[in-house]
PDB file as gemmi writes it, atoms N, CA and C in Angstrom:
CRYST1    1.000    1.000    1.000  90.00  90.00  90.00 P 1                      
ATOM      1  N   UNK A   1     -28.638 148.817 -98.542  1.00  0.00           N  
ATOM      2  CA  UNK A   1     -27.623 148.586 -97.532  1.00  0.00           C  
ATOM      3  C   UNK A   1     -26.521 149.628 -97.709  1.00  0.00           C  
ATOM      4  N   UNK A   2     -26.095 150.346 -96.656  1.00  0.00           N  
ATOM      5  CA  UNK A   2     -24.512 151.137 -96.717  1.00  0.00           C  
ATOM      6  C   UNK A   2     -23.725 150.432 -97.136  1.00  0.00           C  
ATOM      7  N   UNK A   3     -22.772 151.109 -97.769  1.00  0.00           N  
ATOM      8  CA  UNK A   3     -21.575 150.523 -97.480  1.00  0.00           C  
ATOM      9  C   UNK A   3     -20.616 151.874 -97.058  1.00  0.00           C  
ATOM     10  N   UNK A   4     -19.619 151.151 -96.220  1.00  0.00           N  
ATOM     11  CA  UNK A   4     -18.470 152.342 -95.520  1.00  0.00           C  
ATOM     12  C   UNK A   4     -17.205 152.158 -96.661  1.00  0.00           C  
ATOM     13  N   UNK A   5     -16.947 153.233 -97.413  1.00  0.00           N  
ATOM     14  CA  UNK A   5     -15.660 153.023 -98.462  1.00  0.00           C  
ATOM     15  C   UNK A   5     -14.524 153.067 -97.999  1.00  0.00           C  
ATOM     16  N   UNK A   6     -14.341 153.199 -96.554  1.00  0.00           N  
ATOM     17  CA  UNK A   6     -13.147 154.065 -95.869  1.00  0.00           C  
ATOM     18  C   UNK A   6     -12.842 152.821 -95.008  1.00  0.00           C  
ATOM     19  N   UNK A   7     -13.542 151.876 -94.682  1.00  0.00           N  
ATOM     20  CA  UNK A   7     -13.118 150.863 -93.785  1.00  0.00           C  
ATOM     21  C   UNK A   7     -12.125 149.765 -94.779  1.00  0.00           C  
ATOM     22  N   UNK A   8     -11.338 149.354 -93.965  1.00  0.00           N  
ATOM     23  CA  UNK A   8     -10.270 148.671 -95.366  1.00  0.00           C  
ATOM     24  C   UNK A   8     -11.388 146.998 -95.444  1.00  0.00           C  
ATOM     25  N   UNK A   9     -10.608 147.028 -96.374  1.00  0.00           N  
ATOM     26  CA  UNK A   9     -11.596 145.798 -97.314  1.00  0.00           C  
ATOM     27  C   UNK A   9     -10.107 144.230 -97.522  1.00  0.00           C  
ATOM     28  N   UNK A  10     -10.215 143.460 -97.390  1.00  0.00           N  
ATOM     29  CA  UNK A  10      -9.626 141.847 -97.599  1.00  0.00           C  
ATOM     30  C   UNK A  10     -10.743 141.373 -98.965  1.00  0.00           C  
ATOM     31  N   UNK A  11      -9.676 140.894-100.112  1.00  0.00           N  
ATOM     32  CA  UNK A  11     -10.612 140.386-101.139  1.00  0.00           C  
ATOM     33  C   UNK A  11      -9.699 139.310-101.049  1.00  0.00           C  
ATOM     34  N   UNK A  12     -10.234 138.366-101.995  1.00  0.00           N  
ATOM     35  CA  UNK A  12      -9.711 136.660-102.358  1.00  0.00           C  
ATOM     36  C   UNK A  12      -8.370 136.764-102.553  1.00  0.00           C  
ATOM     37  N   UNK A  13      -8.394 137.857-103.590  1.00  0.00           N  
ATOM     38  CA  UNK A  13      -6.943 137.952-104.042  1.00  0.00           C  
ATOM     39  C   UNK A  13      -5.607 137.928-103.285  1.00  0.00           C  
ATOM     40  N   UNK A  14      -5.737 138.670-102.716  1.00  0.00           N  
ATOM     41  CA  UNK A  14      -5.226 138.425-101.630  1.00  0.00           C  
ATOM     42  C   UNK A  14      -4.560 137.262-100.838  1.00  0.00           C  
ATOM     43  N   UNK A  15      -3.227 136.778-101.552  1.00  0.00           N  
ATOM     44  CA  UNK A  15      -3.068 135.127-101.020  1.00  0.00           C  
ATOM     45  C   UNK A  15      -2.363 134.866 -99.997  1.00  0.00           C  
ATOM     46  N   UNK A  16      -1.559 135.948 -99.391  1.00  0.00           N  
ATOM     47  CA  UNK A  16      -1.225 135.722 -97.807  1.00  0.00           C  
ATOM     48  C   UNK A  16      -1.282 137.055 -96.825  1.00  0.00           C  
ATOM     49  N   UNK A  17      -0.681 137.159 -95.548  1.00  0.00           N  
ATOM     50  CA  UNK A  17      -0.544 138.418 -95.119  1.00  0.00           C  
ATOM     51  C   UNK A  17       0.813 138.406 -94.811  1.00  0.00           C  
ATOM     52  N   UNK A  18       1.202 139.677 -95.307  1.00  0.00           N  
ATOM     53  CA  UNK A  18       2.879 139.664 -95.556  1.00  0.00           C  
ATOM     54  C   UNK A  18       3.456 140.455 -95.061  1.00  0.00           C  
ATOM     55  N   UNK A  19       4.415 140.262 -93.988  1.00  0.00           N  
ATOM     56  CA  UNK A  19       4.639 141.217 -92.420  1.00  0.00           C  
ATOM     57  C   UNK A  19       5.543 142.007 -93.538  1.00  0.00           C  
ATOM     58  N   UNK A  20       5.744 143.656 -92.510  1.00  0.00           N  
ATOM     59  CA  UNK A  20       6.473 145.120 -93.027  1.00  0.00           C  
ATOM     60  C   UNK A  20       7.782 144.209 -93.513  1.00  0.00           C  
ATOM     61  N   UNK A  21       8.633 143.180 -92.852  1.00  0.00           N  
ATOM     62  CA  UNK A  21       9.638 143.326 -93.249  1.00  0.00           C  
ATOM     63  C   UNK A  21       9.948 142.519 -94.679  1.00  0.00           C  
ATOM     64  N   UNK A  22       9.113 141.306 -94.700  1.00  0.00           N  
ATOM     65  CA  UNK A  22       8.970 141.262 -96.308  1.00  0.00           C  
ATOM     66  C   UNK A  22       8.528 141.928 -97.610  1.00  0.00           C  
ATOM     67  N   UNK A  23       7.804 142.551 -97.437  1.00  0.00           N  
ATOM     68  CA  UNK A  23       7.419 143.924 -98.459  1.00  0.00           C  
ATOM     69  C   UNK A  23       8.797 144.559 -98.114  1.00  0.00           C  
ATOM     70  N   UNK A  24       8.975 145.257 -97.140  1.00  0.00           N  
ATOM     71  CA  UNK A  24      10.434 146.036 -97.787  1.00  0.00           C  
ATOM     72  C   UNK A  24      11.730 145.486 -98.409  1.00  0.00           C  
ATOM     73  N   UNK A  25      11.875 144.187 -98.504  1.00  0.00           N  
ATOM     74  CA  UNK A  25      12.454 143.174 -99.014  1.00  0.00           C  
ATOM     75  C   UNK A  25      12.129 143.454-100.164  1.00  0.00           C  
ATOM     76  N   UNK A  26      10.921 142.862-100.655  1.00  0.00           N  
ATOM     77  CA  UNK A  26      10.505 143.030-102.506  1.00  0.00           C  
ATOM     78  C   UNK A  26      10.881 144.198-102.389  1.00  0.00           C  
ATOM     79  N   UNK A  27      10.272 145.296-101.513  1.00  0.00           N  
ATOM     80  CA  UNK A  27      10.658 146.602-102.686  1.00  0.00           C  
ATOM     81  C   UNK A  27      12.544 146.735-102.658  1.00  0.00           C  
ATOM     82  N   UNK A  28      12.896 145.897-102.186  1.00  0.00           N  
ATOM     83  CA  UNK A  28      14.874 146.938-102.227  1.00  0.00           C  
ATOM     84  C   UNK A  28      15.234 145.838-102.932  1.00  0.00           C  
ATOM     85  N   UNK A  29      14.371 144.633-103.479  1.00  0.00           N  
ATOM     86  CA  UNK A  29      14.582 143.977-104.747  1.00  0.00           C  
ATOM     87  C   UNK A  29      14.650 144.779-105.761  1.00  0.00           C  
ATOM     88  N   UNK A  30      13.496 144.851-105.822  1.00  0.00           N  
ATOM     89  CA  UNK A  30      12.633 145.949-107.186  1.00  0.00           C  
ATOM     90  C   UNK A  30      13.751 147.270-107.421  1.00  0.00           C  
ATOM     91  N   UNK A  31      13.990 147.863-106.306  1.00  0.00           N  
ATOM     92  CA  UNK A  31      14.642 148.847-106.627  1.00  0.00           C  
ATOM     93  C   UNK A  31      15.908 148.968-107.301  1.00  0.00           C  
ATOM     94  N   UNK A  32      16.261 147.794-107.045  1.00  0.00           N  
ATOM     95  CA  UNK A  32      18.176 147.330-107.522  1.00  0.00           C  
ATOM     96  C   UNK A  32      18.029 147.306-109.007  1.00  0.00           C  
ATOM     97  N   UNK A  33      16.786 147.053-109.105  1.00  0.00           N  
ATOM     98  CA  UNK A  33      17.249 146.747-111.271  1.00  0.00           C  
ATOM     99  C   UNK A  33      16.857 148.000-111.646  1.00  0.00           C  
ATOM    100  N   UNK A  34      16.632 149.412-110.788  1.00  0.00           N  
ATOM    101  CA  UNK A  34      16.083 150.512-112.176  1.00  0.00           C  
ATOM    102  C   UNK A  34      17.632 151.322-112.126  1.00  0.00           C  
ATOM    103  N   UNK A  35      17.838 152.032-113.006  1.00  0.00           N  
ATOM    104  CA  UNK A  35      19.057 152.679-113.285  1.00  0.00           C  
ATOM    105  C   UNK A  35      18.594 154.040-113.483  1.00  0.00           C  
ATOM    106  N   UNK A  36      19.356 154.429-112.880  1.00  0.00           N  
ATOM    107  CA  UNK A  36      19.350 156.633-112.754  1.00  0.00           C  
ATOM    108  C   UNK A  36      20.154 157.161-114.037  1.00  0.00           C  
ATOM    109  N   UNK A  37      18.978 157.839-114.451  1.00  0.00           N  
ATOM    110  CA  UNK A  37      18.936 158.524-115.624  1.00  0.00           C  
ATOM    111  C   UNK A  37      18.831 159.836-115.327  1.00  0.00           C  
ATOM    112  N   UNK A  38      19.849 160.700-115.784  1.00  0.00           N  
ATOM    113  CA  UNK A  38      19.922 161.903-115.944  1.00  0.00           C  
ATOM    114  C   UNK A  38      18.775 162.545-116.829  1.00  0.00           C  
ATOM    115  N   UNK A  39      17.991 163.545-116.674  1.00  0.00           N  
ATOM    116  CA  UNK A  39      16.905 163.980-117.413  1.00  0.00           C  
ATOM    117  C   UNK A  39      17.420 164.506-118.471  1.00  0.00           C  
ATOM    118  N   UNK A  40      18.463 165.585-118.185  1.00  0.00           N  
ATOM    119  CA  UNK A  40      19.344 166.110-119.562  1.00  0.00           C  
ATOM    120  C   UNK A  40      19.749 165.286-120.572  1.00  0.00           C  
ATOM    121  N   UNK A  41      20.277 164.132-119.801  1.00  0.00           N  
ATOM    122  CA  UNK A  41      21.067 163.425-120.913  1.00  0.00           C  
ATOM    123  C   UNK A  41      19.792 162.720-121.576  1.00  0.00           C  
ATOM    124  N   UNK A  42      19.024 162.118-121.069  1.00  0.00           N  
ATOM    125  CA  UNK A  42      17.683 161.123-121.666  1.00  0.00           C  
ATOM    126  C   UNK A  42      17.237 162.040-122.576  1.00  0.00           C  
ATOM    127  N   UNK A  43      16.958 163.644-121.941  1.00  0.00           N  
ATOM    128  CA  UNK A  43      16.428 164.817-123.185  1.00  0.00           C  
ATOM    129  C   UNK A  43      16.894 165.303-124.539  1.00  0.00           C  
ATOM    130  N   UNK A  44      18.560 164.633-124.181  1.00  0.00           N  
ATOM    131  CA  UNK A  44      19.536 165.174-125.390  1.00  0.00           C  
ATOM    132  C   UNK A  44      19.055 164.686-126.872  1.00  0.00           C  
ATOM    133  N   UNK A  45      18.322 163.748-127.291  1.00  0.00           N  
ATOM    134  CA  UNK A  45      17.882 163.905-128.872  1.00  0.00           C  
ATOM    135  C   UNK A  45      17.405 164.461-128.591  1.00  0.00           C  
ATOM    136  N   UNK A  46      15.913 164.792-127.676  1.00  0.00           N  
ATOM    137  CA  UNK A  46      14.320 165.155-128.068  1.00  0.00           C  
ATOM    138  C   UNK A  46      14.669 166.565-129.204  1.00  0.00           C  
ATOM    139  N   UNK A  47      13.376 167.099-129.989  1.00  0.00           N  
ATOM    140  CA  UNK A  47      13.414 168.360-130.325  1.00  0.00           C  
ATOM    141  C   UNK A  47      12.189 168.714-129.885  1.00  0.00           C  
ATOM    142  N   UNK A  48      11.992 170.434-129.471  1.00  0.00           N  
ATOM    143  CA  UNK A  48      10.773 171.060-129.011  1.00  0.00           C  
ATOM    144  C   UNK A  48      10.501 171.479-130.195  1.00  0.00           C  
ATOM    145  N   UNK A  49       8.655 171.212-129.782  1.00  0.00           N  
ATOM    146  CA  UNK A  49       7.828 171.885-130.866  1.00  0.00           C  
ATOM    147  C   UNK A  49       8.252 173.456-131.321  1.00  0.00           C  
ATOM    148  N   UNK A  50       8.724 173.663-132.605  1.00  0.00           N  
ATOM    149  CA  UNK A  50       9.126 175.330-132.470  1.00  0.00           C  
ATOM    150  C   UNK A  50      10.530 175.204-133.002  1.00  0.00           C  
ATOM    151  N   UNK A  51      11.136 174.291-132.476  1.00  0.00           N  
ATOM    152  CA  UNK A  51      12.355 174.810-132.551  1.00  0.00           C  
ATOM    153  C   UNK A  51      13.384 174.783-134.028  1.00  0.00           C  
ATOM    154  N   UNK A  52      14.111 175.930-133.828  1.00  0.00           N  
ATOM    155  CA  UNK A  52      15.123 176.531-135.139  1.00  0.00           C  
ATOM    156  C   UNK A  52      15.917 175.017-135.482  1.00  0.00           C  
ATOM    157  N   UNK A  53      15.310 174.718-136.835  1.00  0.00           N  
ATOM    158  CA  UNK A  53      15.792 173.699-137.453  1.00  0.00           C  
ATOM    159  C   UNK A  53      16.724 174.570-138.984  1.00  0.00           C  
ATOM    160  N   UNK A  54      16.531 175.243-138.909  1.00  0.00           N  
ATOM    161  CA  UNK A  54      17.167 176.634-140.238  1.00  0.00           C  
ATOM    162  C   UNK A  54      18.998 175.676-140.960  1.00  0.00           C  
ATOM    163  N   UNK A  55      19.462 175.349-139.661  1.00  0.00           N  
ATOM    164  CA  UNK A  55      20.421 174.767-139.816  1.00  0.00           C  
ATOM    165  C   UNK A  55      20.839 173.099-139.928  1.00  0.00           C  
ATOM    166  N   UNK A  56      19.601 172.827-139.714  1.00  0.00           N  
ATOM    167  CA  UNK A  56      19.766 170.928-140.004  1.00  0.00           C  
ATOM    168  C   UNK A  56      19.501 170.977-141.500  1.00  0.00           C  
ATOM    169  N   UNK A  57      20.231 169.783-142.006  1.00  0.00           N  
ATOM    170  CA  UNK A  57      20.613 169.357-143.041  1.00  0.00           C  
ATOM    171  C   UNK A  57      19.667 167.901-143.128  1.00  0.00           C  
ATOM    172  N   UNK A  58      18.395 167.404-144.259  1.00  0.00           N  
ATOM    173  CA  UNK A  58      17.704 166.341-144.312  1.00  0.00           C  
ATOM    174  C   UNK A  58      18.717 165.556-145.593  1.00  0.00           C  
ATOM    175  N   UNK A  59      18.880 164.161-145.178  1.00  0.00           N  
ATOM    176  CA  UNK A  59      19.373 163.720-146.409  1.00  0.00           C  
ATOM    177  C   UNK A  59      18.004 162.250-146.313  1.00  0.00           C  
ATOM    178  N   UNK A  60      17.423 162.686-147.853  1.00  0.00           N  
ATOM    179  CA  UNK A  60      16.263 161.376-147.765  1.00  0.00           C  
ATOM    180  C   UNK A  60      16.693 160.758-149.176  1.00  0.00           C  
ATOM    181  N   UNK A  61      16.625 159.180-149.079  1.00  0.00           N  
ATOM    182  CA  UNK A  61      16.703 159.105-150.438  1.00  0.00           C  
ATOM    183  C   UNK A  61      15.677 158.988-151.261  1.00  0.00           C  
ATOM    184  N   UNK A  62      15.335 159.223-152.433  1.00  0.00           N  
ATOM    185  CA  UNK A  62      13.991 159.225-152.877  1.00  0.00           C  
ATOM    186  C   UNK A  62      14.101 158.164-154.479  1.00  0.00           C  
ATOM    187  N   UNK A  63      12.690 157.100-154.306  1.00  0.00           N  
ATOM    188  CA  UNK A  63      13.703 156.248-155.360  1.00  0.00           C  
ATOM    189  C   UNK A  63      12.283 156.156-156.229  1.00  0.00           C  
ATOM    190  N   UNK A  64      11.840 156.187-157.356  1.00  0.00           N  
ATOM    191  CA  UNK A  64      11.061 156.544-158.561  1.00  0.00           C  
ATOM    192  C   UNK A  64      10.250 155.781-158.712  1.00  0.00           C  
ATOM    193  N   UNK A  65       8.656 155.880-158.615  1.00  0.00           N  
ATOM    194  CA  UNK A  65       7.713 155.443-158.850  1.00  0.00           C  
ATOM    195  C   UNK A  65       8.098 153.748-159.375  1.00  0.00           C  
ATOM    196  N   UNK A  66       7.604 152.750-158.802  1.00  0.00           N  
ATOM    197  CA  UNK A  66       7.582 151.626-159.308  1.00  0.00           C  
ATOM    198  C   UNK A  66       6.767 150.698-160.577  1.00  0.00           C  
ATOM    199  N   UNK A  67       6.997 149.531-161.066  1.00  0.00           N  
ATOM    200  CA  UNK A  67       6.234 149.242-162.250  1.00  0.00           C  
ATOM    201  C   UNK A  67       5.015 149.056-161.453  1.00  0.00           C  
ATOM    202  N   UNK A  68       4.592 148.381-159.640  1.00  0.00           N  
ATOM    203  CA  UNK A  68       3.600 147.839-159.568  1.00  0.00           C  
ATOM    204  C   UNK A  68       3.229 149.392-158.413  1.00  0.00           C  
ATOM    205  N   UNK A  69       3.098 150.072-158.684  1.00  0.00           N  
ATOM    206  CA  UNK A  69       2.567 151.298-157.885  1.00  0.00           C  
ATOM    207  C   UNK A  69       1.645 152.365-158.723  1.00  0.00           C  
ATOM    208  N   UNK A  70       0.819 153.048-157.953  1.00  0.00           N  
ATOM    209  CA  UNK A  70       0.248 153.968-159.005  1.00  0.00           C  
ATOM    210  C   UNK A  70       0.065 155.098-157.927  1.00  0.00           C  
ATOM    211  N   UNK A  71      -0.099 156.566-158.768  1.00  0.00           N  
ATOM    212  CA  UNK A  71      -0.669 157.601-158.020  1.00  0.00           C  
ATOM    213  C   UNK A  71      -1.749 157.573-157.863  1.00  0.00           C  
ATOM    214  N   UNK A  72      -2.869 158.290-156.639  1.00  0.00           N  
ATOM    215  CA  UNK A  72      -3.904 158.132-156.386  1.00  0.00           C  
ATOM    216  C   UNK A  72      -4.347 159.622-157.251  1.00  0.00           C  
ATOM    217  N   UNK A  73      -5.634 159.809-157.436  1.00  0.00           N  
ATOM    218  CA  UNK A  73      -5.238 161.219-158.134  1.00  0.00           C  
ATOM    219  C   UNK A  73      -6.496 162.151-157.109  1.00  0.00           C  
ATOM    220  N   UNK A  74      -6.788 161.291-156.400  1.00  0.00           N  
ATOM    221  CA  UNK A  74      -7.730 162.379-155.393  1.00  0.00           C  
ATOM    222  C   UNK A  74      -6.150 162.793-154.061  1.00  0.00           C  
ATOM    223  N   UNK A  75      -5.258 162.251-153.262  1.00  0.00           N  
ATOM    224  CA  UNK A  75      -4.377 161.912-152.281  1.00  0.00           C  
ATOM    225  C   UNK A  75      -3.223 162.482-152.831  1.00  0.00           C  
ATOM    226  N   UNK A  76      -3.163 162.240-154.001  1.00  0.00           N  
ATOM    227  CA  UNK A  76      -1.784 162.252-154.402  1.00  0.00           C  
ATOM    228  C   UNK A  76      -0.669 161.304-154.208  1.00  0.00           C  
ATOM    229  N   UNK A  77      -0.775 160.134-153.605  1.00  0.00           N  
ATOM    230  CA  UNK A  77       0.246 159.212-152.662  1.00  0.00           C  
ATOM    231  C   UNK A  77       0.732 158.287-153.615  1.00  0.00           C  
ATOM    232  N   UNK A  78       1.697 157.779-153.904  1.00  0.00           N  
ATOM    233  CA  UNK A  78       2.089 157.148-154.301  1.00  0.00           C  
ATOM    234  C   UNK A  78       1.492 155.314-153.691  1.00  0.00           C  
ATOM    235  N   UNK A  79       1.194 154.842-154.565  1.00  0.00           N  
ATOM    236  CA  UNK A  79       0.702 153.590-153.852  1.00  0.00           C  
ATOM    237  C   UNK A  79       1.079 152.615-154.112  1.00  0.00           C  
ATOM    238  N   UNK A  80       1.072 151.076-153.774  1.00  0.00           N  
ATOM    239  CA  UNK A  80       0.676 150.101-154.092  1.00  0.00           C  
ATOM    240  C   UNK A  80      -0.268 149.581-154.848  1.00  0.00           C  
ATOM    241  N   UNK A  81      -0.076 148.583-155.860  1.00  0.00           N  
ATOM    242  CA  UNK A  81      -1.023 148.080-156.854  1.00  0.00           C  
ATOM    243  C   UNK A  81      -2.217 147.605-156.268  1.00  0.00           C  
ATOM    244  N   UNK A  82      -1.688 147.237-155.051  1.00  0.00           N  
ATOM    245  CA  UNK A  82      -2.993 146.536-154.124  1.00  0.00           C  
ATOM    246  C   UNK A  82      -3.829 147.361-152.948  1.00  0.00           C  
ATOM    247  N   UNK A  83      -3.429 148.730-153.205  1.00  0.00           N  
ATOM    248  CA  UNK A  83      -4.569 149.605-152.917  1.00  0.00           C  
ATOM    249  C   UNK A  83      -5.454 150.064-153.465  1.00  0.00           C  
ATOM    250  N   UNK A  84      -5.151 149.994-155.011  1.00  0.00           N  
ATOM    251  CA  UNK A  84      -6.070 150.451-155.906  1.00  0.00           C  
ATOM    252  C   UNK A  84      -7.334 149.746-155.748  1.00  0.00           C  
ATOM    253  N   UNK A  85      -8.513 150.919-155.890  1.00  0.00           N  
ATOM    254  CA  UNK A  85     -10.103 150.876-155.814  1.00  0.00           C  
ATOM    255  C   UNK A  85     -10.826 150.957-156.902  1.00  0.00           C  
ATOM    256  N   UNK A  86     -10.363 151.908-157.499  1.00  0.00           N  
ATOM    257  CA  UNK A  86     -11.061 152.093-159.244  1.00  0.00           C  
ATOM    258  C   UNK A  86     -10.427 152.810-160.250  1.00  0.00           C  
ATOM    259  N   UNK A  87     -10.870 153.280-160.381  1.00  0.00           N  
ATOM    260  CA  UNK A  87     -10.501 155.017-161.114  1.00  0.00           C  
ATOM    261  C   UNK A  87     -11.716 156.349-161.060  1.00  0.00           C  
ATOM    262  N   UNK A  88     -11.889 157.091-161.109  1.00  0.00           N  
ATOM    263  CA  UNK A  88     -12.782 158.004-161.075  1.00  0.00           C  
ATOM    264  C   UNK A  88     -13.256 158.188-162.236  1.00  0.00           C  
ATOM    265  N   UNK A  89     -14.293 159.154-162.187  1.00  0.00           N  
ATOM    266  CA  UNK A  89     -14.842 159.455-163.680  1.00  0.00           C  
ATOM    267  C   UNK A  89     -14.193 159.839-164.421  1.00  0.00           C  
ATOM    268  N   UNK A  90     -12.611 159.973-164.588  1.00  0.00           N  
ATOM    269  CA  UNK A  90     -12.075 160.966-165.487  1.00  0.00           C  
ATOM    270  C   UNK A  90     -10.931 159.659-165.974  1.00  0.00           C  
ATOM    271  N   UNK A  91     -11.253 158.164-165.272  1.00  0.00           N  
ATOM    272  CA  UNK A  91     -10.430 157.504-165.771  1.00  0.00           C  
ATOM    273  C   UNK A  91      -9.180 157.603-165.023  1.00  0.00           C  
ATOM    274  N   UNK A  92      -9.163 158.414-164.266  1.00  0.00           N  
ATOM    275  CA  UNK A  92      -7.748 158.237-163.028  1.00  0.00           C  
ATOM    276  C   UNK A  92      -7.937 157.454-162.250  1.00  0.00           C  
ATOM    277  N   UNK A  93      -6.297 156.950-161.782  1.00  0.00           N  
ATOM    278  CA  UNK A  93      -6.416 155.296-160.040  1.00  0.00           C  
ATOM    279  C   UNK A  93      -6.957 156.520-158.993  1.00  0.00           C  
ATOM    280  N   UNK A  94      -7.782 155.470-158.186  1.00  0.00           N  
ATOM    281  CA  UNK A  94      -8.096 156.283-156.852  1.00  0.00           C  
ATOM    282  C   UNK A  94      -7.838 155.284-155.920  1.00  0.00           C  
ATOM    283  N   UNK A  95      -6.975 155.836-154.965  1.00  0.00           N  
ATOM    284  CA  UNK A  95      -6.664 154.377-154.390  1.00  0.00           C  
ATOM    285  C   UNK A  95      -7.996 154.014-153.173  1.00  0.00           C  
ATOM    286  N   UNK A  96      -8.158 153.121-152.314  1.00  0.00           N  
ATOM    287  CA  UNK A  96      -9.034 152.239-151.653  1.00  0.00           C  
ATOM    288  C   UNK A  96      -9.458 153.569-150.030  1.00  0.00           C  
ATOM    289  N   UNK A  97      -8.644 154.225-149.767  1.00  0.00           N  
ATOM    290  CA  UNK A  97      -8.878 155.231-148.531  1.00  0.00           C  
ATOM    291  C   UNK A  97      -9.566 156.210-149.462  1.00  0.00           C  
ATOM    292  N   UNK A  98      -9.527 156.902-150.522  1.00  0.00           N  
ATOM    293  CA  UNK A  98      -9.970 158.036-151.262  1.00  0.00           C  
ATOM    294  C   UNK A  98     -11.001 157.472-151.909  1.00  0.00           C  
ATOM    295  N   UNK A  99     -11.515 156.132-152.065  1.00  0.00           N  
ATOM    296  CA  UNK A  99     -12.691 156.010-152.864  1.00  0.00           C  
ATOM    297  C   UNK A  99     -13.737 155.360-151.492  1.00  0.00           C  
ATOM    298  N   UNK A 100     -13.594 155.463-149.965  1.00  0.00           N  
ATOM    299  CA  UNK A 100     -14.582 155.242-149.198  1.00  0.00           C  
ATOM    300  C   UNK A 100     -15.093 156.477-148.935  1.00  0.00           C  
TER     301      UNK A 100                                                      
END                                                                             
């Protein structure tokens, strides 16, 4: 059987028929709650890929291996006790991502 894709189609969904002037109603509902955003200003954190960071300043704090953490020694990562998988043949932690 054809079917014509171009002829308009009525599905179930569809739960009433809703004259031009109620649709433009919802939409100048809809429209009242969005707020105009300047692109510049919305852009003002972003940073571009590339760009001269020479002059930013990182302050991280960095706080010292814990009693229940271990290094992985394939990753290097500092881990959790409850990632640990084994140790390797040499007797080093390997944590649970580096020993699949």
């Amino acid at each position: 059987m054809a079917t014509d894709y171009d002829a308009p189609r009525k599905g179930d969904d569809e739960s009433s028929d809703e004259s031009i002037e109620e649709l433009k109603a919802h939409r100048a509902e809809r429209a009242d709650g969005k707020v105009d955003v300047d692109e510049f200003d919305a852009a003002e954190g972003l940073e571009l890929p590339g760009a001269d960071l020479s002059g930013e300043e990182l302050t991280v704090q960095v706080l010292p291996k814990q009693q229940d953490e271990f290094t992985c020694a394939s990753c290097f990562m500092v881990r959790h006790r409850s990632q640990l998988a084994g140790e390797n043949a040499a007797g080093q932690p390997i944590c649970k991502e580096c020993a699949d």
